[in-house]
Amino acid sequence: LEGPFAERAPRRSPGTISRRPSLQRSGLLWCIMASMATRSRSLSTPRPRPTPVNTETPAAKKRRAQGADDVLDPRCEELIASLASMPPVGRAQRFRLSDAVRHVALADGRRLEKVVINCGAPTLYSNVEDTEDVDTFRSLCRIVVGQQLAGAAAKTIWARFVTSLGGDASLITPEAVLASDMEALRSSAGLSNAKARSIFDLAAHYERGDLSDAVLLDPSLSAAELYAKLTAVKGIGPWSAHMYQMFGLLQPDIFPTGDLGVRNGIKEAFGLRGAGKNGALDEKRDKEKLEAAMAPFAPYRSLAAWYMWRCADTPSFLE
């Protein structure tokens, strides 16, 4: 729970959620005060979803009680039904979100079914730009700027970067970057030397034609080929490439093992212990364990990774 009106709640396990206590008192004055408090609370805390009507058939209920792996809880089915009318999502690869959520909820013996119910519809694919309006260079610059920074710090540095190049994000182009002085841009935006060099190298890749909107949005380009093109840029490593593939191109089957929040979520949801400190899952030493845990969720591991962020109570990149 977040916000000035939120209650402090104990840390919860992935299969549970916190609920506000029900309001028991009555009276006109109290109703007015409660209405004002509820309105204020709604600014930071989502309203709880109403309890769905149980439309599960007796046969399905019996099969689910017996452990059938292909029968979902009615609450999960209601969530999936609410997504069925959405148009396909993704850039070069298009898919239906309802199909992805169903697969993640059913996979591995319905391991993440309760997580899906409690966390609700993923915001990973909401409020995204149309493909025609995607600026791949600007998106990659933002990911480079946000490397190894918390969300608030990343937004602050990004705002300074935009200001340094004219004050409007639409002015962030390879030409504008290459025409600027690297040290002046680095200093005014508050970038590290490594990030400044990375952004200038990225701009040079665009100028040469190694990267472009057409190249990165090419539907014939495989995830592995795209990854290779991105990591050829100085300063764009596995994490940055994976974040761009997930949030820039909305590719459905990306598993960012280098993200600490995702690894922490896997530890919580799967009950795994790794080779790191206090049993933390290590990106390199526990690679096989991590990949084995997420394998059943392919070809929608990007969505499964988003739910792992939720399990770890960690915002995903750009959220």
Short mmCIF file of C-alpha atoms in Angstrom, two decimals:
data_model
loop_
_atom_site.label_atom_id
_atom_site.label_comp_id
_atom_site.label_asym_id
_atom_site.label_seq_id
_atom_site.Cartn_x
_atom_site.Cartn_y
_atom_site.Cartn_z
CA LEU A 1 0.00 0.00 0.00
CA GLU A 2 1.29 3.45 -0.88
CA GLY A 3 0.34 7.08 -0.42
CA PRO A 4 -0.37 9.38 2.52
CA PHE A 5 -3.62 7.64 3.47
CA ALA A 6 -2.29 4.08 3.17
CA GLU A 7 -2.03 1.77 6.16
CA ARG A 8 1.30 0.14 6.95
CA ALA A 9 0.89 -3.51 6.08
CA PRO A 10 3.22 -6.44 6.84
CA ARG A 11 5.21 -7.91 3.97
CA ARG A 12 3.06 -10.42 2.18
CA SER A 13 3.77 -13.61 0.33
CA PRO A 14 3.04 -13.81 -3.42
CA GLY A 15 -0.27 -15.65 -2.93
CA THR A 16 -1.89 -13.09 -0.65
CA ILE A 17 -3.09 -9.51 -0.81
CA SER A 18 -3.80 -6.82 1.74
CA ARG A 19 -7.34 -5.53 2.24
CA ARG A 20 -8.54 -2.39 3.95
CA PRO A 21 -10.89 -3.05 6.87
CA SER A 22 -14.58 -2.61 6.05
CA LEU A 23 -16.32 0.57 7.16
CA GLN A 24 -18.83 -0.21 9.91
CA ARG A 25 -20.12 3.12 11.24
CA SER A 26 -22.96 5.23 9.84
CA GLY A 27 -24.27 8.80 10.04
CA LEU A 28 -24.27 11.78 7.72
CA LEU A 29 -21.10 13.41 9.10
CA TRP A 30 -19.17 10.18 9.01
CA CYS A 31 -20.34 9.48 5.44
CA ILE A 32 -19.02 12.86 4.29
CA MET A 33 -15.66 12.32 6.02
CA ALA A 34 -15.36 8.76 4.68
CA SER A 35 -16.17 9.95 1.17
CA MET A 36 -13.42 12.58 1.36
CA ALA A 37 -10.89 10.07 2.71
CA THR A 38 -11.79 7.51 0.07
CA ARG A 39 -11.44 10.10 -2.69
CA SER A 40 -8.00 11.11 -1.39
CA ARG A 41 -6.89 7.52 -0.99
CA SER A 42 -7.91 6.72 -4.56
CA LEU A 43 -5.23 9.10 -5.84
CA SER A 44 -2.49 6.68 -4.75
CA THR A 45 -4.16 3.35 -4.02
CA PRO A 46 -6.11 1.35 -6.62
CA ARG A 47 -9.70 0.51 -5.77
CA PRO A 48 -10.16 -3.16 -4.90
CA ARG A 49 -11.86 -5.10 -7.66
CA PRO A 50 -15.37 -6.32 -6.82
CA THR A 51 -15.71 -9.99 -6.03
CA PRO A 52 -16.63 -11.73 -9.29
CA VAL A 53 -19.75 -13.77 -9.67
CA ASN A 54 -18.85 -17.45 -9.51
CA THR A 55 -19.81 -18.81 -12.92
CA GLU A 56 -17.73 -21.94 -12.58
CA THR A 57 -19.61 -25.11 -13.52
CA PRO A 58 -19.81 -27.93 -10.96
CA ALA A 59 -17.78 -30.17 -13.29
CA ALA A 60 -15.02 -27.59 -13.65
CA LYS A 61 -15.00 -26.97 -9.90
CA LYS A 62 -14.64 -30.68 -9.25
CA ARG A 63 -11.80 -31.03 -11.78
CA ARG A 64 -9.97 -28.04 -10.32
CA ALA A 65 -10.36 -29.44 -6.80
CA GLN A 66 -8.84 -32.67 -8.08
CA GLY A 67 -5.81 -30.76 -9.32
CA ALA A 68 -6.59 -30.50 -13.05
CA ASP A 69 -3.93 -28.27 -14.58
CA ASP A 70 -6.15 -26.86 -17.34
CA VAL A 71 -8.94 -25.41 -15.15
CA LEU A 72 -8.47 -21.90 -13.77
CA ASP A 73 -10.07 -20.18 -10.82
CA PRO A 74 -13.21 -18.23 -11.89
CA ARG A 75 -11.55 -14.98 -10.77
CA CYS A 76 -8.69 -15.64 -13.16
CA GLU A 77 -11.11 -16.50 -15.96
CA GLU A 78 -12.94 -13.21 -15.34
CA LEU A 79 -9.66 -11.30 -15.62
CA ILE A 80 -8.80 -13.06 -18.87
CA ALA A 81 -12.28 -12.40 -20.26
CA SER A 82 -11.85 -8.68 -19.53
CA LEU A 83 -8.74 -8.68 -21.74
CA ALA A 84 -10.27 -10.64 -24.62
CA SER A 85 -11.59 -7.56 -26.41
CA MET A 86 -8.19 -5.83 -26.46
CA PRO A 87 -6.49 -5.59 -29.85
CA PRO A 88 -3.23 -7.50 -30.30
CA VAL A 89 -0.22 -5.92 -28.61
CA GLY A 90 3.46 -5.83 -29.57
CA ARG A 91 5.55 -4.14 -32.23
CA ALA A 92 6.98 -6.51 -34.84
CA GLN A 93 5.50 -9.54 -33.04
CA ARG A 94 1.77 -9.23 -32.33
CA PHE A 95 -0.08 -11.35 -29.79
CA ARG A 96 -3.22 -11.28 -27.67
CA LEU A 97 -2.74 -10.34 -24.03
CA SER A 98 -5.59 -12.62 -22.96
CA ASP A 99 -3.76 -15.61 -24.46
CA ALA A 100 -0.54 -14.60 -22.70
CA VAL A 101 -2.19 -14.22 -19.29
CA ARG A 102 -3.96 -17.56 -19.66
CA HIS A 103 -0.71 -19.30 -20.55
CA VAL A 104 1.17 -17.76 -17.60
CA ALA A 105 -1.65 -18.66 -15.19
CA LEU A 106 -1.83 -22.27 -16.40
CA ALA A 107 1.88 -22.98 -16.85
CA ASP A 108 3.85 -25.15 -14.44
CA GLY A 109 0.78 -26.59 -12.74
CA ARG A 110 -0.88 -23.16 -12.25
CA ARG A 111 2.03 -22.03 -10.08
CA LEU A 112 1.40 -18.33 -10.74
CA GLU A 113 -2.42 -18.46 -10.84
CA LYS A 114 -2.84 -16.75 -7.44
CA VAL A 115 -0.21 -14.17 -8.34
CA VAL A 116 -2.14 -13.33 -11.54
CA ILE A 117 -5.41 -13.05 -9.58
CA ASN A 118 -3.95 -10.85 -6.86
CA CYS A 119 -1.87 -8.59 -9.13
CA GLY A 120 -4.48 -8.23 -11.85
CA ALA A 121 -4.00 -7.22 -15.47
CA PRO A 122 -0.42 -6.36 -16.42
CA THR A 123 0.42 -2.72 -17.09
CA LEU A 124 3.41 -3.78 -19.18
CA TYR A 125 1.39 -3.33 -22.38
CA SER A 126 -0.81 -0.38 -21.38
CA ASN A 127 -0.47 3.21 -22.62
CA VAL A 128 2.08 2.34 -25.29
CA GLU A 129 2.66 4.32 -28.44
CA ASP A 130 1.50 3.14 -31.84
CA THR A 131 4.21 1.48 -33.88
CA GLU A 132 4.22 4.36 -36.36
CA ASP A 133 5.09 6.80 -33.56
CA VAL A 134 7.90 4.77 -31.98
CA ASP A 135 11.27 6.51 -31.94
CA THR A 136 13.79 3.75 -31.32
CA PHE A 137 16.74 6.09 -30.77
CA ARG A 138 14.95 8.08 -28.09
CA SER A 139 13.79 4.89 -26.36
CA LEU A 140 17.31 3.49 -26.27
CA CYS A 141 18.72 6.77 -24.96
CA ARG A 142 16.25 6.66 -22.10
CA ILE A 143 17.26 3.12 -21.21
CA VAL A 144 20.95 4.06 -21.20
CA VAL A 145 20.22 7.07 -18.99
CA GLY A 146 18.29 4.86 -16.56
CA GLN A 147 20.98 2.21 -16.15
CA GLN A 148 21.67 1.36 -12.49
CA LEU A 149 19.38 4.13 -11.22
CA ALA A 150 16.24 4.02 -9.12
CA GLY A 151 13.06 5.21 -10.83
CA ALA A 152 12.99 8.75 -9.37
CA ALA A 153 16.68 9.38 -10.09
CA ALA A 154 16.33 8.03 -13.63
CA LYS A 155 13.41 10.40 -14.34
CA THR A 156 15.37 13.37 -13.00
CA ILE A 157 18.44 12.64 -15.14
CA TRP A 158 16.26 12.00 -18.18
CA ALA A 159 14.54 15.36 -17.74
CA ARG A 160 17.95 17.06 -17.60
CA PHE A 161 19.05 15.18 -20.71
CA VAL A 162 15.96 16.35 -22.60
CA THR A 163 16.55 19.92 -21.44
CA SER A 164 20.18 19.77 -22.58
CA LEU A 165 19.06 18.90 -26.12
CA GLY A 166 16.43 21.59 -26.47
CA GLY A 167 13.75 20.86 -23.89
CA ASP A 168 11.56 18.60 -26.02
CA ALA A 169 11.95 14.84 -26.32
CA SER A 170 11.18 15.05 -30.04
CA LEU A 171 14.47 16.92 -30.48
CA ILE A 172 16.50 13.94 -29.28
CA THR A 173 17.96 12.63 -32.52
CA PRO A 174 21.28 11.07 -33.52
CA GLU A 175 22.14 14.27 -35.39
CA ALA A 176 21.44 16.44 -32.35
CA VAL A 177 23.59 14.26 -30.10
CA LEU A 178 26.54 14.15 -32.51
CA ALA A 179 26.35 17.91 -33.05
CA SER A 180 26.65 18.58 -29.32
CA ASP A 181 29.77 18.62 -27.18
CA MET A 182 30.05 15.35 -25.26
CA GLU A 183 31.51 16.89 -22.10
CA ALA A 184 28.98 19.74 -22.07
CA LEU A 185 26.09 17.30 -22.55
CA ARG A 186 27.44 14.96 -19.90
CA SER A 187 27.87 17.76 -17.38
CA SER A 188 24.51 19.49 -17.94
CA ALA A 189 22.53 16.25 -17.88
CA GLY A 190 24.42 14.73 -14.97
CA LEU A 191 25.50 11.66 -16.93
CA SER A 192 28.46 9.48 -16.09
CA ASN A 193 31.33 9.36 -18.58
CA ALA A 194 30.36 5.81 -19.54
CA LYS A 195 26.74 6.76 -20.27
CA ALA A 196 27.77 9.78 -22.31
CA ARG A 197 30.12 7.65 -24.43
CA SER A 198 27.40 5.04 -24.84
CA ILE A 199 24.85 7.59 -26.11
CA PHE A 200 27.35 9.05 -28.59
CA ASP A 201 28.27 5.55 -29.81
CA LEU A 202 24.56 4.77 -30.17
CA ALA A 203 24.12 7.92 -32.26
CA ALA A 204 27.07 6.88 -34.43
CA HIS A 205 25.43 3.46 -35.06
CA TYR A 206 22.31 5.26 -36.28
CA GLU A 207 24.31 7.64 -38.46
CA ARG A 208 26.07 4.70 -40.15
CA GLY A 209 22.79 2.87 -40.64
CA ASP A 210 23.71 -0.09 -38.43
CA LEU A 211 20.63 0.76 -36.37
CA SER A 212 17.43 2.54 -37.36
CA ASP A 213 13.68 2.39 -36.79
CA ALA A 214 13.38 0.17 -39.86
CA VAL A 215 16.07 -2.24 -38.64
CA LEU A 216 14.79 -2.56 -35.07
CA LEU A 217 11.13 -2.84 -36.08
CA ASP A 218 11.81 -5.42 -38.80
CA PRO A 219 9.42 -8.34 -38.11
CA SER A 220 11.85 -10.78 -39.76
CA LEU A 221 14.52 -9.99 -37.15
CA SER A 222 14.70 -12.67 -34.45
CA ALA A 223 15.06 -11.80 -30.77
CA ALA A 224 18.62 -13.17 -30.81
CA GLU A 225 19.56 -11.10 -33.89
CA LEU A 226 18.09 -7.96 -32.34
CA TYR A 227 19.96 -8.65 -29.10
CA ALA A 228 23.24 -8.94 -31.03
CA LYS A 229 22.67 -5.62 -32.82
CA LEU A 230 21.86 -3.81 -29.58
CA THR A 231 24.78 -5.18 -27.57
CA ALA A 232 27.20 -4.12 -30.33
CA VAL A 233 26.75 -0.57 -28.99
CA LYS A 234 29.21 0.42 -26.26
CA GLY A 235 27.49 0.48 -22.89
CA ILE A 236 24.40 -1.49 -23.96
CA GLY A 237 24.70 -4.82 -22.22
CA PRO A 238 22.24 -7.65 -21.56
CA TRP A 239 20.04 -5.69 -19.12
CA SER A 240 19.66 -2.66 -21.40
CA ALA A 241 19.00 -4.85 -24.45
CA HIS A 242 16.39 -6.88 -22.57
CA MET A 243 14.63 -3.77 -21.22
CA TYR A 244 14.41 -2.34 -24.73
CA GLN A 245 13.11 -5.62 -26.13
CA MET A 246 10.46 -5.79 -23.38
CA PHE A 247 9.41 -2.14 -23.10
CA GLY A 248 10.45 -0.68 -26.45
CA LEU A 249 9.46 -3.46 -28.81
CA LEU A 250 7.07 -5.32 -26.45
CA GLN A 251 8.56 -8.67 -27.42
CA PRO A 252 6.64 -11.41 -25.58
CA ASP A 253 9.38 -13.89 -24.69
CA ILE A 254 12.22 -11.98 -23.01
CA PHE A 255 13.66 -13.22 -19.73
CA PRO A 256 15.90 -10.55 -18.11
CA THR A 257 18.05 -12.68 -15.80
CA GLY A 258 20.21 -9.63 -15.11
CA ASP A 259 17.39 -7.78 -13.35
CA LEU A 260 17.60 -8.09 -9.56
CA GLY A 261 13.87 -7.51 -9.07
CA VAL A 262 12.98 -10.38 -11.40
CA ARG A 263 15.41 -12.72 -9.63
CA ASN A 264 14.02 -11.72 -6.23
CA GLY A 265 10.50 -12.39 -7.49
CA ILE A 266 11.49 -15.86 -8.67
CA LYS A 267 12.99 -16.56 -5.26
CA GLU A 268 9.70 -15.52 -3.59
CA ALA A 269 7.31 -17.22 -6.01
CA PHE A 270 9.24 -20.47 -6.49
CA GLY A 271 10.82 -20.77 -3.06
CA LEU A 272 14.28 -21.14 -4.57
CA ARG A 273 17.59 -20.49 -2.86
CA GLY A 274 20.60 -19.38 -4.85
CA ALA A 275 24.34 -19.13 -4.53
CA GLY A 276 24.26 -15.46 -3.53
CA LYS A 277 24.28 -13.84 -0.11
CA ASN A 278 21.41 -15.02 2.12
CA GLY A 279 20.28 -17.41 -0.60
CA ALA A 280 19.85 -14.74 -3.28
CA LEU A 281 19.70 -16.02 -6.84
CA ASP A 282 22.87 -15.07 -8.72
CA GLU A 283 22.65 -14.10 -12.39
CA LYS A 284 25.62 -16.25 -13.42
CA ARG A 285 25.98 -18.99 -10.82
CA ASP A 286 22.24 -19.76 -10.78
CA LYS A 287 21.65 -19.28 -14.51
CA GLU A 288 20.49 -22.86 -15.12
CA LYS A 289 18.17 -22.76 -12.11
CA LEU A 290 16.64 -19.47 -13.25
CA GLU A 291 16.13 -20.64 -16.82
CA ALA A 292 14.59 -23.93 -15.67
CA ALA A 293 12.14 -22.08 -13.42
CA MET A 294 10.94 -19.79 -16.23
CA ALA A 295 11.03 -22.29 -19.10
CA PRO A 296 7.36 -23.38 -18.71
CA PHE A 297 6.21 -19.79 -19.26
CA ALA A 298 7.65 -19.49 -22.77
CA PRO A 299 6.64 -18.01 -25.20
CA TYR A 300 5.40 -15.34 -22.74
CA ARG A 301 8.31 -14.98 -20.34
CA SER A 302 8.18 -11.18 -20.59
CA LEU A 303 4.78 -11.28 -18.91
CA ALA A 304 5.98 -13.82 -16.34
CA ALA A 305 8.91 -11.48 -15.58
CA TRP A 306 6.44 -8.62 -14.99
CA TYR A 307 4.63 -10.77 -12.42
CA MET A 308 8.00 -11.55 -10.80
CA TRP A 309 8.50 -7.80 -10.30
CA ARG A 310 5.11 -7.76 -8.58
CA CYS A 311 6.08 -10.69 -6.34
CA ALA A 312 9.19 -8.80 -5.24
CA ASP A 313 7.14 -5.61 -4.68
CA THR A 314 9.48 -3.89 -7.13
CA PRO A 315 8.38 -1.52 -9.92
CA SER A 316 9.50 -2.64 -13.34
CA PHE A 317 11.58 -0.37 -15.55
CA LEU A 318 9.77 2.85 -16.58
CA GLU A 319 6.88 2.20 -14.15
#
